Amino acid sequence: MGWHYRKSIKVGPFRINLSRHGISHSYGNRRFHVTATPDGRRHVSVRLPGGFHVGKTFGGRKYRGHY
């Protein structure tokens, strides 16, 4: 069984997230949101009127396979 940890600190429009995977940060409001993950990916999402949601992730995750 794995263990999980997450702590979020909000400073104005910024949010700093601490987890066992590392530190990430995000910025935004209800309509527009940008997130940077500990492994270097960036995710941008936009919520449009009528319940539509559009998101895009930049920077692929590096493969860490076991040989």
Short mmCIF file of C-alpha atoms in Angstrom, two decimals, residues 16-67:
data_model
loop_
_atom_site.label_atom_id
_atom_site.label_comp_id
_atom_site.label_asym_id
_atom_site.label_seq_id
_atom_site.Cartn_x
_atom_site.Cartn_y
_atom_site.Cartn_z
CA ILE A 16 1.87 26.28 -3.92
CA ASN A 17 1.32 22.53 -3.66
CA LEU A 18 3.61 20.26 -1.67
CA SER A 19 3.45 16.51 -2.22
CA ARG A 20 5.71 13.50 -1.95
CA HIS A 21 6.48 13.92 -5.68
CA GLY A 22 7.76 17.47 -5.25
CA ILE A 23 6.62 21.08 -5.32
CA SER A 24 4.23 22.43 -7.93
CA HIS A 25 2.58 25.80 -8.33
CA SER A 26 -0.49 27.16 -10.03
CA TYR A 27 -1.97 30.51 -10.91
CA GLY A 28 -5.37 31.58 -12.11
CA ASN A 29 -9.01 32.07 -11.44
CA ARG A 30 -12.23 30.29 -12.43
CA ARG A 31 -11.92 30.99 -16.16
CA PHE A 32 -8.15 30.66 -16.76
CA HIS A 33 -5.68 28.45 -14.90
CA VAL A 34 -1.97 27.60 -15.37
CA THR A 35 -0.26 24.77 -13.46
CA ALA A 36 3.41 23.71 -13.34
CA THR A 37 4.00 20.15 -12.09
CA PRO A 38 7.10 18.82 -10.28
CA ASP A 39 8.19 16.83 -13.36
CA GLY A 40 8.28 19.93 -15.59
CA ARG A 41 4.95 19.74 -17.39
CA ARG A 42 2.74 22.82 -17.78
CA HIS A 43 -1.04 22.60 -18.03
CA VAL A 44 -3.20 25.50 -19.23
CA SER A 45 -6.98 25.29 -18.94
CA VAL A 46 -9.78 27.63 -19.92
CA ARG A 47 -13.41 27.33 -18.86
CA LEU A 48 -15.89 28.75 -21.32
CA PRO A 49 -19.51 29.77 -20.76
CA GLY A 50 -21.98 26.94 -21.18
CA GLY A 51 -19.90 24.35 -19.31
CA PHE A 52 -17.15 23.91 -21.91
CA HIS A 53 -13.60 23.22 -20.73
CA VAL A 54 -10.46 23.31 -22.88
CA GLY A 55 -7.07 22.16 -21.59
CA LYS A 56 -3.61 21.69 -23.06
CA THR A 57 -0.48 20.14 -21.54
CA PHE A 58 2.99 21.24 -22.62
CA GLY A 59 6.22 19.37 -22.02
CA GLY A 60 6.05 15.60 -22.10
CA ARG A 61 6.79 13.39 -19.18
CA LYS A 62 10.15 11.67 -19.36
CA TYR A 63 10.00 7.86 -19.46
CA ARG A 64 11.65 6.27 -16.46
CA GLY A 65 11.53 2.60 -17.27
CA HIS A 66 13.26 -0.19 -15.39
CA TYR A 67 15.57 -2.46 -17.36
#
